[in-house]
Short mmCIF file of C-alpha atoms in Angstrom, two decimals:
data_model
loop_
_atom_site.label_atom_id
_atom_site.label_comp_id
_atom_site.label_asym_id
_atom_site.label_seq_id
_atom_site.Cartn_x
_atom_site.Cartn_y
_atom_site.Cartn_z
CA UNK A 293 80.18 92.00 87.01
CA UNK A 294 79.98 95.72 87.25
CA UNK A 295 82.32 97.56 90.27
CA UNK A 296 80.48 100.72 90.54
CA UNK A 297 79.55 101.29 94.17
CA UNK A 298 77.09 104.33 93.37
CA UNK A 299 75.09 101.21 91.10
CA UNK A 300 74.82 98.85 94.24
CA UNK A 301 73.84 101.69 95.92
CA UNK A 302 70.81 102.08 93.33
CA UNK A 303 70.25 98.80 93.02
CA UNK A 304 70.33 97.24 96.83
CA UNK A 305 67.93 100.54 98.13
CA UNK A 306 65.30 99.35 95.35
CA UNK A 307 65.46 95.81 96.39
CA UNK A 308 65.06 96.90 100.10
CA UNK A 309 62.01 99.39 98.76
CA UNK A 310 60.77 96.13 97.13
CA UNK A 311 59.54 95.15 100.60
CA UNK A 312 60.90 91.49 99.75
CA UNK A 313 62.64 92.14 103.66
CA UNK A 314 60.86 92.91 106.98
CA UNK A 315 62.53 94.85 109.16
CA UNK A 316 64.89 93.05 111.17
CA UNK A 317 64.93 90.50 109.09
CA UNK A 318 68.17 89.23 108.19
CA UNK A 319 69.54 89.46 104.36
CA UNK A 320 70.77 87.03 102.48
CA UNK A 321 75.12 86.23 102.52
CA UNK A 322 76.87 89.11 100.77
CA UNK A 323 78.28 86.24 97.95
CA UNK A 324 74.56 85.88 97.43
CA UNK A 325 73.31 89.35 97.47
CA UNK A 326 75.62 90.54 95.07
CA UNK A 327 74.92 87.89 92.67
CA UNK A 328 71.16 88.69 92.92
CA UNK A 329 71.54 92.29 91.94
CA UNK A 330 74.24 91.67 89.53
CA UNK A 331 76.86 93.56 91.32
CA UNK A 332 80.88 93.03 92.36
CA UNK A 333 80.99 92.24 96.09
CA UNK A 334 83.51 94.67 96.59
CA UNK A 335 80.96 97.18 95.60
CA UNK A 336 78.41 95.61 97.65
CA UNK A 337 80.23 95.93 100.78
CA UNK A 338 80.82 99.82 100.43
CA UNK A 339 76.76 100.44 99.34
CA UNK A 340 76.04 98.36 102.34
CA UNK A 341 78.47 100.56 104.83
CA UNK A 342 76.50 103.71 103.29
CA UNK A 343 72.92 102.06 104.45
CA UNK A 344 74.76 101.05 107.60
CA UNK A 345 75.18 105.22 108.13
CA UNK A 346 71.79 106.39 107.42
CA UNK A 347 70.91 103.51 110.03
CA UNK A 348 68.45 101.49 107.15
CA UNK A 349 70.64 98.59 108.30
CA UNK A 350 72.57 97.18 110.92
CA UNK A 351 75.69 94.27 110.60
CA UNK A 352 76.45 91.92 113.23
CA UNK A 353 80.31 90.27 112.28
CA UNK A 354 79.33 86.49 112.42
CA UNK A 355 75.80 86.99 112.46
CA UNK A 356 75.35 88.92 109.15
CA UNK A 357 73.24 91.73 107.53
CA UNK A 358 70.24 92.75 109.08
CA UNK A 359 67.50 95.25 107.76
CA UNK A 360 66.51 97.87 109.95
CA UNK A 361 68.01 100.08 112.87
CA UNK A 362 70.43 98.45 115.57
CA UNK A 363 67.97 97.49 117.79
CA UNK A 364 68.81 99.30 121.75
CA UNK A 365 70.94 96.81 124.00
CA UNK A 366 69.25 96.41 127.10
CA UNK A 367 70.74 97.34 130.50
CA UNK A 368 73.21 94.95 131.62
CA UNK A 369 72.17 93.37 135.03
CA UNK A 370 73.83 94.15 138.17
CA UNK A 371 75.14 90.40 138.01
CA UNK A 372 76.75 91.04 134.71
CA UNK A 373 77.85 94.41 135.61
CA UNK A 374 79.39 92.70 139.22
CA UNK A 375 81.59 90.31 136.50
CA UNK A 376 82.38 93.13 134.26
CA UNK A 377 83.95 95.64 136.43
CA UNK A 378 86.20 95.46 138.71
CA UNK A 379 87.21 96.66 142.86
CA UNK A 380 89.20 99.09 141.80
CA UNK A 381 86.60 101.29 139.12
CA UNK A 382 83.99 100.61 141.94
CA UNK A 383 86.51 103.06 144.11
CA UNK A 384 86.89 105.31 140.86
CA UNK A 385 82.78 105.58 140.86
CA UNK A 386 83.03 106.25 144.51
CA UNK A 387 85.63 108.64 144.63
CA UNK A 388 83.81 110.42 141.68
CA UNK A 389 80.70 110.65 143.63
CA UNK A 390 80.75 110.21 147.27
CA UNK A 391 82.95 113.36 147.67
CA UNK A 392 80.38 115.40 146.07
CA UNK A 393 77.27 113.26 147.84
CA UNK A 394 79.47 114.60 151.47
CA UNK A 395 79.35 118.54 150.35
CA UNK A 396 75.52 118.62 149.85
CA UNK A 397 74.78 116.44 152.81
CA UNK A 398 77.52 119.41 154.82
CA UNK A 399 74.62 122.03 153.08
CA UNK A 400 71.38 119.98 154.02
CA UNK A 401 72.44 118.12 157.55
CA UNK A 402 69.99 118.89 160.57
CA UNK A 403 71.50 118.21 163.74
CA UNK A 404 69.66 115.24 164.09
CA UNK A 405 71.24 113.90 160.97
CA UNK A 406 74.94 114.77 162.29
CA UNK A 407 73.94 112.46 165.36
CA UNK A 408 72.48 109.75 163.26
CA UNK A 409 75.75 109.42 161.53
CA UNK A 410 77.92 110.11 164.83
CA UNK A 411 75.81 106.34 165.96
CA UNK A 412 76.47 104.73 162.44
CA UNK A 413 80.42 105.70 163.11
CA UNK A 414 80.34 103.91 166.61
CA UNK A 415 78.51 100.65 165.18
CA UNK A 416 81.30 100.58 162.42
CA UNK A 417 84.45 101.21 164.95
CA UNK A 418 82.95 98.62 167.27
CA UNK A 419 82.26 95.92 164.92
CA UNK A 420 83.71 92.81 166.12
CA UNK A 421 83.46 91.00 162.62
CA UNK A 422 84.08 91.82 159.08
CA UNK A 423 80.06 91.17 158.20
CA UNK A 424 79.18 93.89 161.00
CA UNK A 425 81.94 96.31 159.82
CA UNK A 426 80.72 95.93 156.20
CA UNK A 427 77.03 96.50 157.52
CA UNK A 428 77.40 99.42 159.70
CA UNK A 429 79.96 100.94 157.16
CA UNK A 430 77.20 100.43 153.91
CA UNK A 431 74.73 102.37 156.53
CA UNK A 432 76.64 104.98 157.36
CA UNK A 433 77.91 105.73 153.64
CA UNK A 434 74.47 105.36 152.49
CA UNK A 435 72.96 107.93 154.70
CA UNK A 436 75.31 110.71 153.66
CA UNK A 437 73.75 110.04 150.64
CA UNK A 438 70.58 110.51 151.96
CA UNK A 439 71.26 113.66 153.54
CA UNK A 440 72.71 114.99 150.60
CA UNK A 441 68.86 114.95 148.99
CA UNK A 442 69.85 114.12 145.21
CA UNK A 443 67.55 111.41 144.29
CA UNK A 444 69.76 110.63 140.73
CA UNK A 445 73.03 110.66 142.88
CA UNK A 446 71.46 108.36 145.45
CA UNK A 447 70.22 105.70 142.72
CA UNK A 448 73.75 105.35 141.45
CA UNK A 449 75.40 105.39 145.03
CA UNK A 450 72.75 102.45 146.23
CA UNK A 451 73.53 100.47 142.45
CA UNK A 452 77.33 100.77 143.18
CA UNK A 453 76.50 99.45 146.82
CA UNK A 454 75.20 96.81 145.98
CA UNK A 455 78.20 95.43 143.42
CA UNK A 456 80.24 96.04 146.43
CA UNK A 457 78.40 93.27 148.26
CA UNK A 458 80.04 90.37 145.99
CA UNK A 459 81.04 88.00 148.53
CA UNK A 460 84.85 87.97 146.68
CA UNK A 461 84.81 91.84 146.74
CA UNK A 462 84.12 91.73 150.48
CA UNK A 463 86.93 89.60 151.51
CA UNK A 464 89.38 91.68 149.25
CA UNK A 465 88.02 94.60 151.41
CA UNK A 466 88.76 92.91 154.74
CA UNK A 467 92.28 92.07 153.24
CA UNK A 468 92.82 95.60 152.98
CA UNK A 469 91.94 96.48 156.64
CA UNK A 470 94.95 96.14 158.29
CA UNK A 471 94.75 97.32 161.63
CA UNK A 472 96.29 100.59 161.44
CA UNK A 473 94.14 101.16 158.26
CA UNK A 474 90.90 100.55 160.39
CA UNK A 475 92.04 103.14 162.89
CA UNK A 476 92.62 105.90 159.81
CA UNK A 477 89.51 104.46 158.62
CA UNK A 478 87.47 105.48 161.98
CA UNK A 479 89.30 108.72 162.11
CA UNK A 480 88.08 109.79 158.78
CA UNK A 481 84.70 108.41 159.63
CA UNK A 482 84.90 111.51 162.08
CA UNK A 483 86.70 113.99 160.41
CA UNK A 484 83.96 113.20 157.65
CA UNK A 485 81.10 113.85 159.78
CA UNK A 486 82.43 116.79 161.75
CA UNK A 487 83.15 118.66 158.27
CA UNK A 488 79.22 117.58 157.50
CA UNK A 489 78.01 118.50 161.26
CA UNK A 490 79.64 122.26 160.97
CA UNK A 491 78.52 122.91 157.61
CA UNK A 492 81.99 123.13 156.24
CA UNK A 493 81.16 121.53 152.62
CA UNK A 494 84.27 121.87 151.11
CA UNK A 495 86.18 120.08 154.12
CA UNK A 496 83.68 117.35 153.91
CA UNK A 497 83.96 116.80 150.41
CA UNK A 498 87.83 116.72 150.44
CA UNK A 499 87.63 114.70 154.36
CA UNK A 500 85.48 111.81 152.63
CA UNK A 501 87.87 112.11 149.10
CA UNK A 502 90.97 111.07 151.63
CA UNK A 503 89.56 108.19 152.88
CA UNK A 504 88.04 106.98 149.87
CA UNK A 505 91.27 107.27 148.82
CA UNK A 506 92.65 105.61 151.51
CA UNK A 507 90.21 102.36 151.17
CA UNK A 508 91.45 102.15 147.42
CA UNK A 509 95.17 102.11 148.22
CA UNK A 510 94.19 99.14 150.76
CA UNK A 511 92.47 97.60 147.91
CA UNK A 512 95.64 97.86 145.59
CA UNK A 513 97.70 96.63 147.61
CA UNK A 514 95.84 93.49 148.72
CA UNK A 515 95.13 92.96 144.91
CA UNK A 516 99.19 93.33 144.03
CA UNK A 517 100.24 91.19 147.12
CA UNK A 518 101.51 88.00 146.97
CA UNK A 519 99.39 85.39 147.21
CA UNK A 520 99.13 84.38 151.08
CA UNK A 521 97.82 88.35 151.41
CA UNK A 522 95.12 87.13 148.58
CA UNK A 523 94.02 83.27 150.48
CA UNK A 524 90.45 82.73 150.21
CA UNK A 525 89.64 84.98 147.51
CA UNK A 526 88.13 83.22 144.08
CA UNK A 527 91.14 82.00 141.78
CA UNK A 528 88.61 82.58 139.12
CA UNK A 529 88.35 85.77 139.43
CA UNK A 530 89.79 87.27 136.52
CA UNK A 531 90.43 91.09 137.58
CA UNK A 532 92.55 89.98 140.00
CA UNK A 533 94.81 88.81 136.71
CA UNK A 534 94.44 91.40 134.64
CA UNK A 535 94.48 94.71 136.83
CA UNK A 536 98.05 92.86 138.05
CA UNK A 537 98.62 92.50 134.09
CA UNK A 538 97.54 96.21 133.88
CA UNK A 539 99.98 97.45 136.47
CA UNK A 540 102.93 95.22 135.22
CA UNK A 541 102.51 95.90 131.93
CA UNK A 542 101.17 99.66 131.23
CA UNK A 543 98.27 98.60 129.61
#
């Protein structure tokens, strides 16, 4: 059976242009293909990886050959996204944005604004529960992002929100309070909002980086303790495994 790849190439683009194949239709089994246009498989395979290229078709490993473009993956839910990621790039995402979201809200605070957030700050610091803390502390992250008047930036910040509400994820963040670490945490609250309420946008960008920071350290910690530090969380949970597998083993 002829080997030349260039002939395949002839030969499978006329039997596509036959329109025996709609598109996304799936092609027959590469053993049968090449037998049906009389050419080696090896040869087969490399024409097919040249179509594949110029996007006339599309291979699935397991699934097989398909004619046509890949078709578009559609957007992954927040549910699958919330099993996907992981505590620890939620804080990368934040620490990424929130920083940034704090030096436009310094440019674009009125004073009622600064007050606003000056009353979030007190509901957070005198939250007697972790579902209060986790309330008032959403609120008073989410208006920053508000005030900082980027509609894009504010879509991701409220998507990224709400993967933080995982029930598992919330505990983990409660782990990480210690006490100490809730008093840094209401001093940076301030030190956050001051920078915003004297329109110093560079020290409220670096003011909310440090205790972003600060809130993913507590995270890393919990999630590298021994296990009485992690009771009550989800054994299944399989981040908890494999950033621990990450940190042990470099990977």
């Amino acid at each position: 059976m002829p080997n030349s790849s260039n002939l395949a190439l002839v030969r499978l683009r006329a039997l596509l242009e036959e329109g025996s194949f709609e598109e996304g239709q799936r092609l027959p089994p590469e053993r049968v293909l090449a037998t049906q246009i009389g050419i080696s498989r090896q040869a087969l395979r490399r024409a097919l990886e040249v179509l594949e290229t110029e996007g006339r078709i599309w291979r699935h490993q397991g699934k097989g050959t398909f004619l046509g473009p890949r078709p578009v993956q559609p957007h992954p839910s927040l549910e699958e996204l919330t099993e996907r990621t992981n505590p620890l790039e939620v804080m990368d995402v934040r620490l990424e944005i929130e920083p940034a979201l704090a030096r436009m809200a310094a440019l674009r605070a009125s004073n009622g604004d600064v007050q606003r957030l000056l009353r979030l700050a007190d509901r957070v610091t005198s939250s007697a529960d972790a579902d209060s803390r986790e309330l008032w502390d959403s609120a008073l992250h989410r208006t920053i992002a508000e005030i900082a008047g980027n509609s894009l930036l504010l879509a991701i910040f409220e998507m990224v929100d709400r993967i933080r509400q995982d029930k598992t994820w919330l505990l983990l963040r409660e782990r990480a309070r210690s006490g100490e670490r809730q008093r840094l945490i209401a001093e940076q609250h301030r030190r956050v909002i001051t920078a915003i309420g004297q329109r110093e946008a560079h020290a409220a960008e670096q003011a909310m980086r440090e205790h972003l920071q600060l809130v993913r350290d507590g995270i890393l910690q919990t999630m590298t303790s021994p296990y009485p530090m992690m009771a009550g969380l989800r054994r299944e949970q399989p981040f908890l495994l494999n950033i621990k597998k990450e940190l042990q083993y470099g990977v």
